[in-house]
PDB file of C-alpha atoms in Angstrom:
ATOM      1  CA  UNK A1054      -3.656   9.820 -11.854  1.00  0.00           C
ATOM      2  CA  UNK A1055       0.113   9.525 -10.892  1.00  0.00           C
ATOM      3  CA  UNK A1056      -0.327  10.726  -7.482  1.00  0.00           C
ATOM      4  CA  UNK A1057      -3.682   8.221  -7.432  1.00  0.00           C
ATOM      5  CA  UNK A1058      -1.522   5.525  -7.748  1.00  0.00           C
ATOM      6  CA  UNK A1059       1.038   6.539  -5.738  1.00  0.00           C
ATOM      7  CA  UNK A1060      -1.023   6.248  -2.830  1.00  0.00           C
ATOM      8  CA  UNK A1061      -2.602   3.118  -3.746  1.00  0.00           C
ATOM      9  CA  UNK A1062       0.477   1.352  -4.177  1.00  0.00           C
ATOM     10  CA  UNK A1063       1.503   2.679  -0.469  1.00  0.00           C
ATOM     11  CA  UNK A1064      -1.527   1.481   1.037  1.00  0.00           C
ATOM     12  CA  UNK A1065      -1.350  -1.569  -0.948  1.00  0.00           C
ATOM     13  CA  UNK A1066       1.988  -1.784   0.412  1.00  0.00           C
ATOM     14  CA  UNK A1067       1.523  -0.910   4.354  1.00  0.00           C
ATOM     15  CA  UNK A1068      -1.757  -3.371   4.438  1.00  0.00           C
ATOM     16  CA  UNK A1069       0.999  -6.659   2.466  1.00  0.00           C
ATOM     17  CA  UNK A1070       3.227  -5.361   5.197  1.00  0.00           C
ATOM     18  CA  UNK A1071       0.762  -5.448   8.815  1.00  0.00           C
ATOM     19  CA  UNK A1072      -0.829  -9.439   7.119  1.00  0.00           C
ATOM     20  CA  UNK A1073       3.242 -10.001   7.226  1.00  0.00           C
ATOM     21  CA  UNK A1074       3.447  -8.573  10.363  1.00  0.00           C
ATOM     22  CA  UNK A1075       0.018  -9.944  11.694  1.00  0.00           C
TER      23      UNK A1075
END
């Protein structure tokens, strides 16, 4: 579960970051 949303908040976090970038 932890490591679940672990990784969701990362991707959540690199896809907030490349519509910044974009």
């Amino acid at each position: 579960s932890v490591k679940y949303g672990f990784d969701g908040f990362v991707l959540a976090h690199e896809i907030f970051h490349a519509l910044d970038t974009h």
